Amino acid sequence: MDVPPIDKEISEELDLRINKYLRGGAVNLKGLEDKKLRGQLAHRENLFGKSAKAAAKYEKWLMPSEGGYLEADGPVEKTWRIKQEDIGRAVDISSARNQHDVILPEFGPYTMDFTSSGQHMAVAGRKGHLAVVDVKNLAVRKEFQVRETVRDVVFLHHQLFFAAAQKKYTYIYRPEGVEVHCLKEHGAVLRLQYLKNHFLLASINNYGQLHYEDVSMGAMVNNIRTGLGRTDVMRVNPYNGVVALGHSGGTVTMWKPTSSAPLVKMLCHHGPVSALAFHPSGHLMATAGKDKKIKLWDLRKFEVLQTFPGHAKTLDFSQKGLLACGTSSFVQILSDLSESRNYSKYMAHSMVKGYQINNVLFRPYEDVLGIGHSMGWSSILIPGSGEPNFDSWVANPFETNKQRGEKEVHLLLDKLPPETIMLDPSKIGTVKPARKREKPTKKEREAEMEATLEDVKSNITLKKKTKGRNKPSKRAKKKEVIVSKAKRSLLEQMHEEPLSRKKQKISEEVALPKSLQRFAHKKAPT
């Protein structure tokens, strides 16, 4: 029977998708003699095949769009040589609209933030210009002038509220320009970050103080003195909600709201940290320093994966893992097309000479990179940067007012407490390991000794002896001797325990390397 060409093409496509989800090749079970084990393994292999087929079908029907990257024609051509003008001529009209420049030299430099759906953008000029833009329709919803310095801007749980770090205090506005709150406790804030799953607004101020504000209740969760000086480098890890700060000493510290000490303090550069960013998976961190190096770190082992020469004032990862590095008037995009954590140069873009880049940010669910600079803001196309298929339960670009209200209620019901922020969130829900037994107090030791002696007294049995040797006085003396022996053995045991612990500690100490052995404390000769 001949299969129609369309059905044949569909089945071939489905086979390719199934191979993507299969857990390796099939296991050869012919050599197994145990029939029961062979049957169990065959059943498991069958289940793996069914789950891979189901996943391939779901991907086919629920994820119809496929992402693509720039491809060079031959080994001589390089993707980073392709200019934005060439890309603009090759794409459709709706995509070409995403290439634009807004020039406002009197209010710059600009910083920006996108909503989780990528439909709205908030922009803030250093000289007091605030605006909310519908980037899908290229329409300004509202713009106003606050007449004082604005250092940063960030959206809260949806586009109806955004926070602006101004000269003295942090303010929360509605898109109509109405001031909703003034957060005076935060002080003169340099950077803002929002933790959407916890409804927490995190800020770092002029004096190096880290604040956490619960915006659902309007209460301050914690105020932490970092003790490492002023910094304006701050990002949130999307995987676990940990806030990372880059300091002038070249260190990066990671914080949670329930601890006054950093969870991690790592030396990343031999000079001030100028920028950092987290991969969407949360296991990869990029840092840039004034030592003219850009480093990629594996956060599961806290090791350097790659080091690139160059300086970056701002860094950002896209949804598909592309890394944008901006400095002066030049933007460089690094990619990991092989998914082997080996990043290489993918694209490059030069701004007009004299434009100083202040901020780069990828737009969610679009192949677009937003650039805030000294003369306004710009938008360029980066093929393959955005997630091609959106999940309407996570971020719906077409949501109505009713859907937005329902989503806000669900978010509040699913709000996570600050205690759930930790380096390894997979520990939540597991059984806490038993604590080591603490050293007993003096009263507890005395009570234990008395109980042991009473037990010894009650269990003393003496043999009945001949006349004259079985007097009550002699029996009492023998009992006293047995009790005193038991007491002496208990006291010796209690004195030996701390000595054995000390010996164990000494034996467990790791030998110092040869270079440090001369600094070790030497024992006096006996």
XYZ file of C-alpha atoms in Angstrom:
526
model
C 0.000 0.000 0.000
C 1.424 3.373 -1.079
C 1.555 6.060 1.604
C 0.450 9.574 0.421
C 3.432 12.014 0.192
C 1.921 14.415 2.787
C 1.437 11.620 5.363
C 4.941 10.351 4.636
C 6.386 13.825 5.248
C 4.412 14.139 8.537
C 5.600 10.718 9.752
C 9.238 11.570 8.910
C 8.949 14.864 10.808
C 7.385 13.037 13.771
C 10.223 10.481 13.767
C 12.774 13.301 13.955
C 10.957 14.829 16.922
C 10.691 11.412 18.645
C 14.471 10.912 18.318
C 14.900 14.271 20.062
C 13.019 13.053 23.155
C 14.259 9.439 23.266
C 16.649 8.634 26.119
C 19.373 7.083 23.963
C 19.101 3.942 21.855
C 17.136 0.805 22.697
C 18.709 -1.640 25.158
C 19.619 -5.119 23.839
C 17.780 -7.549 26.127
C 18.566 -10.809 24.300
C 21.561 -11.593 26.497
C 19.506 -11.458 29.731
C 18.675 -14.891 31.162
C 16.388 -13.639 33.949
C 12.909 -13.633 32.361
C 11.352 -11.431 35.027
C 14.055 -8.750 34.737
C 13.880 -8.923 30.911
C 10.113 -8.376 31.035
C 10.422 -5.413 33.418
C 13.085 -3.722 31.271
C 11.089 -4.323 28.077
C 8.012 -2.740 29.701
C 10.098 0.271 30.778
C 11.537 0.688 27.252
C 7.989 0.616 25.878
C 6.945 3.374 28.319
C 9.951 5.514 27.292
C 8.937 5.151 23.631
C 5.336 6.138 24.365
C 6.362 9.199 26.402
C 8.764 10.336 23.625
C 5.990 9.957 21.029
C 3.535 11.930 23.199
C 6.102 14.713 23.770
C 6.799 14.880 20.012
C 3.058 15.206 19.260
C 2.624 17.943 21.885
C 5.575 19.844 20.416
C 4.152 19.525 16.901
C 0.670 20.838 17.727
C 1.291 23.156 20.706
C 4.636 24.621 19.592
C 4.089 25.336 15.889
C 6.732 28.084 15.520
C 10.390 27.227 15.228
C 13.281 29.509 16.102
C 16.056 30.170 13.609
C 19.518 31.698 13.602
C 21.622 33.556 11.081
C 23.499 31.148 8.822
C 26.536 31.974 6.723
C 26.620 30.852 3.047
C 30.097 29.380 3.259
C 33.216 29.073 5.426
C 34.447 32.506 4.288
C 31.310 34.468 5.240
C 30.814 35.280 8.944
C 27.462 35.993 10.596
C 28.899 38.880 12.642
C 29.651 40.742 9.416
C 25.959 40.875 8.440
C 24.580 44.359 9.130
C 21.153 45.442 10.391
C 20.363 47.038 6.997
C 20.769 43.628 5.285
C 18.571 41.900 7.897
C 15.893 44.636 7.586
C 15.654 44.107 3.804
C 15.296 40.328 4.197
C 12.556 40.168 6.892
C 8.804 40.845 6.667
C 7.180 44.238 7.319
C 6.059 43.493 10.898
C 9.578 42.385 11.901
C 11.183 45.342 10.119
C 9.069 47.681 12.310
C 11.094 46.484 15.307
C 14.146 48.291 13.907
C 13.907 51.884 15.095
C 15.793 54.693 16.834
C 14.202 57.247 19.187
C 16.468 60.268 19.560
C 15.987 62.403 22.715
C 19.435 63.862 23.427
C 18.295 66.339 26.092
C 16.989 63.633 28.507
C 19.571 60.803 28.194
C 21.183 58.456 28.995
C 18.227 56.036 29.003
C 17.519 52.769 30.782
C 14.582 50.425 30.082
C 12.577 47.406 31.217
C 10.081 45.070 29.483
C 7.021 43.293 30.869
C 7.170 39.480 31.064
C 5.044 39.238 27.872
C 7.241 41.712 25.989
C 4.266 43.882 25.000
C 5.119 46.996 27.041
C 8.356 48.834 27.714
C 9.151 51.403 30.418
C 11.929 53.875 29.628
C 13.605 56.322 31.985
C 15.915 59.193 31.054
C 18.526 60.249 33.581
C 17.152 63.819 33.486
C 13.625 62.926 34.606
C 11.820 61.625 31.491
C 9.550 58.591 32.155
C 7.435 56.844 29.514
C 5.445 53.623 29.002
C 5.433 52.391 25.387
C 3.270 49.708 23.750
C 6.061 48.235 21.615
C 3.741 45.837 19.768
C 1.742 48.719 18.288
C 4.553 51.316 18.576
C 2.338 53.667 20.608
C 3.273 55.769 23.640
C 0.746 55.090 26.401
C 1.962 57.916 28.618
C 5.053 60.060 29.128
C 5.746 62.607 31.846
C 8.587 64.579 33.411
C 9.416 64.167 37.128
C 12.004 67.007 37.075
C 14.704 65.134 38.978
C 17.323 62.444 38.384
C 16.002 58.957 37.530
C 18.586 56.157 37.858
C 16.562 53.012 37.128
C 13.072 51.757 36.235
C 11.428 48.334 36.612
C 7.927 46.888 36.008
C 6.159 45.136 38.891
C 3.838 42.114 38.434
C 2.178 43.618 35.310
C 2.201 46.738 33.133
C -0.142 48.711 35.426
C 2.613 49.459 37.971
C 6.263 50.379 37.595
C 8.896 51.616 40.059
C 11.385 54.412 39.370
C 14.556 55.044 41.398
C 14.707 58.839 41.622
C 17.101 61.291 43.243
C 16.051 60.874 46.900
C 13.383 58.150 47.015
C 11.843 55.312 44.997
C 8.350 55.964 43.603
C 5.717 53.576 42.232
C 3.602 54.911 39.336
C 0.683 53.851 37.220
C 1.036 54.154 33.412
C -1.180 57.286 33.510
C 1.591 59.034 35.469
C -0.245 58.870 38.809
C 2.063 58.420 41.821
C 0.853 55.466 43.914
C 3.567 55.078 46.589
C 6.742 56.743 47.811
C 9.242 54.288 49.364
C 11.309 56.537 51.644
C 12.979 53.704 53.572
C 14.988 52.660 50.497
C 16.882 55.969 50.315
C 18.770 57.127 47.194
C 18.513 53.917 45.151
C 20.979 53.097 42.360
C 19.446 49.835 41.031
C 16.076 48.064 41.246
C 15.086 44.424 40.654
C 11.690 42.735 40.976
C 11.163 39.127 42.147
C 7.815 38.268 40.513
C 7.214 34.922 42.288
C 7.738 36.499 45.732
C 6.237 39.993 45.092
C 9.490 41.510 46.376
C 11.070 44.733 45.181
C 14.836 44.625 45.815
C 17.001 47.751 45.752
C 20.598 48.741 46.445
C 21.153 52.324 47.576
C 23.983 54.835 47.661
C 25.406 53.437 50.932
C 25.511 49.763 49.889
C 22.299 48.832 51.755
C 20.156 46.078 50.239
C 16.392 46.456 50.845
C 13.565 43.977 50.245
C 10.024 45.399 50.093
C 6.898 43.215 49.855
C 4.755 45.180 47.369
C 1.633 43.067 48.009
C 1.489 44.222 51.659
C 3.662 47.357 51.588
C 5.955 45.985 54.309
C 9.749 46.013 54.538
C 10.987 42.407 54.668
C 14.651 43.119 55.429
C 17.321 45.814 55.329
C 20.822 44.370 54.882
C 24.102 46.271 55.206
C 26.407 44.620 52.688
C 29.530 46.281 54.140
C 31.199 46.262 50.708
C 30.572 49.853 49.662
C 28.594 51.525 46.903
C 27.620 49.450 43.843
C 25.263 49.834 40.894
C 25.671 46.256 39.562
C 22.673 44.142 40.583
C 20.756 41.226 39.009
C 18.324 38.492 40.127
C 18.839 34.812 39.345
C 15.548 33.662 37.684
C 16.086 30.075 38.883
C 16.165 30.615 42.651
C 15.409 34.329 43.301
C 18.877 35.035 44.761
C 20.091 38.635 44.292
C 23.673 39.056 43.041
C 25.736 42.215 43.552
C 29.010 43.125 41.830
C 31.478 45.126 43.941
C 34.465 47.394 43.404
C 36.847 44.792 44.872
C 36.116 42.358 42.034
C 33.823 40.161 44.156
C 30.270 39.018 43.434
C 28.042 38.356 46.450
C 24.689 36.510 46.481
C 21.964 37.363 48.983
C 18.580 36.225 50.250
C 16.175 38.320 52.369
C 16.271 36.033 55.423
C 20.054 36.216 55.933
C 22.246 39.156 56.922
C 25.378 37.424 55.567
C 25.979 36.603 51.872
C 25.201 33.051 50.738
C 28.176 33.148 48.353
C 31.126 35.516 48.029
C 33.326 34.813 45.019
C 36.285 36.690 43.551
C 35.495 37.079 39.838
C 37.843 39.822 38.613
C 41.067 41.595 39.551
C 39.277 44.929 39.437
C 35.776 46.411 39.873
C 32.843 44.374 38.465
C 31.114 46.486 35.803
C 28.214 44.182 34.797
C 26.680 40.758 35.390
C 23.805 38.689 34.000
C 22.161 35.278 34.555
C 21.189 32.659 31.978
C 17.421 31.817 32.010
C 18.302 28.340 33.348
C 19.990 30.014 36.364
C 23.073 27.766 36.186
C 25.234 30.142 34.131
C 26.440 33.620 35.099
C 28.293 36.169 32.962
C 30.436 38.862 34.602
C 32.457 41.745 33.177
C 35.179 43.670 34.981
C 37.414 46.685 34.585
C 40.307 44.234 34.053
C 38.977 43.969 30.449
C 37.697 40.409 30.793
C 34.240 38.859 30.331
C 33.825 35.543 32.174
C 31.214 32.790 32.061
C 30.704 30.913 35.359
C 29.102 27.544 36.099
C 27.111 28.238 39.283
C 26.750 24.549 40.150
C 30.508 24.231 40.666
C 31.455 27.957 40.878
C 34.059 27.500 38.146
C 35.033 29.593 35.119
C 33.857 28.021 31.867
C 35.109 30.645 29.414
C 36.995 33.939 29.406
C 36.747 36.542 26.628
C 38.950 39.604 26.224
C 37.079 42.909 26.242
C 35.130 45.296 28.425
C 31.347 45.464 28.896
C 29.337 48.123 30.702
C 26.121 46.091 30.463
C 25.278 42.391 29.902
C 22.055 40.484 29.230
C 21.025 36.926 28.313
C 18.140 36.241 25.918
C 15.469 33.552 26.414
C 17.375 31.236 24.055
C 20.733 31.866 25.744
C 22.360 34.528 23.532
C 24.602 36.944 25.450
C 24.618 40.681 24.606
C 27.626 42.779 25.682
C 27.433 46.569 25.363
C 30.229 49.069 25.789
C 30.869 52.582 24.449
C 28.940 52.651 21.116
C 29.373 48.960 20.229
C 27.182 45.885 20.905
C 28.462 42.329 20.554
C 26.284 39.183 20.633
C 27.760 35.835 21.703
C 25.987 32.549 20.949
C 26.145 28.906 21.965
C 24.543 27.277 18.901
C 25.937 23.826 19.715
C 24.526 23.991 23.300
C 27.906 22.851 24.653
C 28.528 25.975 26.793
C 31.122 27.118 24.239
C 30.205 30.697 23.335
C 31.518 32.410 20.192
C 30.935 35.674 18.322
C 27.533 35.667 16.587
C 26.587 39.274 15.721
C 27.915 42.800 16.127
C 26.348 46.240 15.822
C 27.905 49.701 15.931
C 25.881 52.709 17.028
C 26.437 56.225 15.715
C 29.811 57.512 16.840
C 29.458 59.341 20.157
C 26.430 57.353 21.433
C 27.338 55.878 24.831
C 25.456 52.657 25.583
C 23.947 52.570 29.078
C 21.732 49.462 28.998
C 20.992 46.461 26.731
C 17.925 44.251 27.241
C 16.380 41.471 25.145
C 12.663 41.695 24.508
C 10.798 38.507 25.572
C 9.224 36.348 22.822
C 10.730 38.516 20.063
C 14.069 38.485 18.211
C 14.697 42.057 19.362
C 17.388 43.732 21.470
C 16.603 47.071 23.147
C 19.516 49.484 23.627
C 19.369 52.487 25.977
C 22.060 55.053 25.204
C 23.029 58.666 25.820
C 20.903 59.986 22.912
C 17.698 57.970 23.475
C 16.904 54.323 22.834
C 17.170 51.958 19.859
C 15.878 48.552 18.828
C 17.725 46.048 16.597
C 16.922 42.553 15.263
C 18.822 39.543 16.667
C 17.548 36.365 14.903
C 17.117 33.426 17.285
C 17.172 35.396 20.536
C 13.502 35.091 21.581
C 11.352 32.099 22.469
C 9.138 31.477 19.378
C 6.203 29.934 21.312
C 4.624 31.675 24.297
C 2.704 29.986 27.111
C -0.507 31.927 27.783
C -0.491 30.734 31.433
C 2.945 32.321 31.972
C 2.947 35.408 29.739
C 0.092 36.193 27.361
C 0.757 39.105 24.955
C -2.943 39.184 24.015
C -4.505 39.052 27.502
C -7.643 41.075 28.236
C -8.356 43.139 31.362
C -10.425 40.288 32.828
C -7.654 37.743 32.202
C -5.104 40.092 33.754
C -7.222 40.465 36.905
C -7.643 36.689 37.244
C -3.921 36.181 36.685
C -3.094 38.698 39.438
C -5.357 36.829 41.895
C -3.683 33.519 41.012
C -0.235 35.067 41.406
C -1.152 36.326 44.886
C -2.525 32.907 45.868
C 0.669 31.218 44.581
C 2.988 33.821 46.136
C 6.114 32.275 47.622
C 7.360 33.386 51.073
C 10.866 34.927 51.332
C 12.104 31.812 53.183
C 11.878 29.807 49.925
C 14.731 31.840 48.365
C 17.862 29.662 48.541
C 20.765 28.569 46.346
C 19.256 25.123 45.714
C 15.430 25.400 45.587
C 15.140 21.641 44.939
C 15.705 21.171 48.709
C 12.203 22.548 49.354
C 9.904 19.641 50.223
C 12.703 17.277 51.245
C 13.272 15.932 54.765
C 15.691 18.017 56.811
C 18.674 15.905 57.938
C 18.963 15.195 61.666
C 21.255 17.534 63.579
C 24.401 16.252 65.200
C 24.001 15.570 68.885
C 25.007 18.588 70.896
C 27.344 18.388 73.899
C 25.259 17.528 77.033
C 25.162 20.046 79.896
C 26.567 19.395 83.401
C 23.077 18.779 84.863
C 22.239 16.288 82.099
C 25.500 14.390 82.711
C 24.861 14.239 86.486
C 21.279 13.031 85.947
C 22.512 10.373 83.497
C 25.146 9.209 86.008
C 22.601 8.970 88.850
C 20.209 6.980 86.686
C 23.006 4.573 85.669
C 24.105 4.111 89.324
C 20.522 3.437 90.449
C 20.241 0.858 87.712
C 23.502 -0.786 88.870
C 22.310 -0.827 92.526
C 18.988 -2.471 91.660
C 20.706 -5.173 89.569
C 23.354 -6.214 92.167
C 23.007 -9.910 93.068
C 25.358 -11.409 95.703
C 25.977 -15.103 96.256
C 24.853 -16.638 99.541
C 27.949 -17.751 101.457
C 28.716 -19.826 104.570
C 28.007 -18.742 108.134
C 30.118 -15.785 109.244
C 30.813 -14.627 105.671
C 27.264 -13.606 104.875
C 26.832 -10.804 107.418
C 24.735 -7.720 106.391
C 27.717 -5.390 106.969
C 29.910 -7.375 104.562
C 27.156 -7.502 101.944
C 26.716 -3.686 102.215
C 30.488 -3.154 101.770
C 30.520 -5.364 98.657
C 27.615 -3.369 97.159
C 29.501 -0.090 97.839
C 32.609 -1.461 96.055
C 30.543 -2.473 92.970
C 28.830 0.974 92.838
C 32.155 2.861 93.229
C 33.696 0.792 90.393
C 30.751 1.613 88.120
C 31.000 5.305 89.062
C 34.760 5.370 88.344
C 34.261 3.783 84.880
C 31.578 6.372 84.033
C 33.852 9.274 85.074
C 36.746 7.881 83.005
C 34.461 7.521 79.997
C 33.279 11.146 80.312
C 36.888 12.420 80.440
C 37.948 10.301 77.440
C 35.182 11.573 75.091
C 36.505 15.141 74.520
C 40.070 13.791 74.103
C 38.920 11.323 71.427
C 37.044 14.139 69.614
C 40.191 16.303 69.673
C 42.296 13.439 68.271
C 39.733 12.811 65.547
C 39.803 16.506 64.538
C 43.592 16.478 64.334
C 43.572 13.320 62.202
C 40.916 14.766 59.865
C 42.921 17.930 59.166
C 44.089 18.077 55.544
C 47.834 18.400 55.012
C 48.849 21.876 53.878
C 50.515 22.330 50.468
C 54.314 22.663 50.459
C 54.153 26.408 49.791
C 52.194 26.957 53.054
C 53.856 24.367 55.321
C 56.441 26.863 56.590
C 53.601 28.994 58.041
C 52.076 26.061 59.973
C 52.272 26.054 63.787
C 55.071 23.747 64.866
C 54.766 21.669 68.037
C 57.354 22.233 70.797
C 59.872 19.349 71.108
C 59.154 17.035 74.064
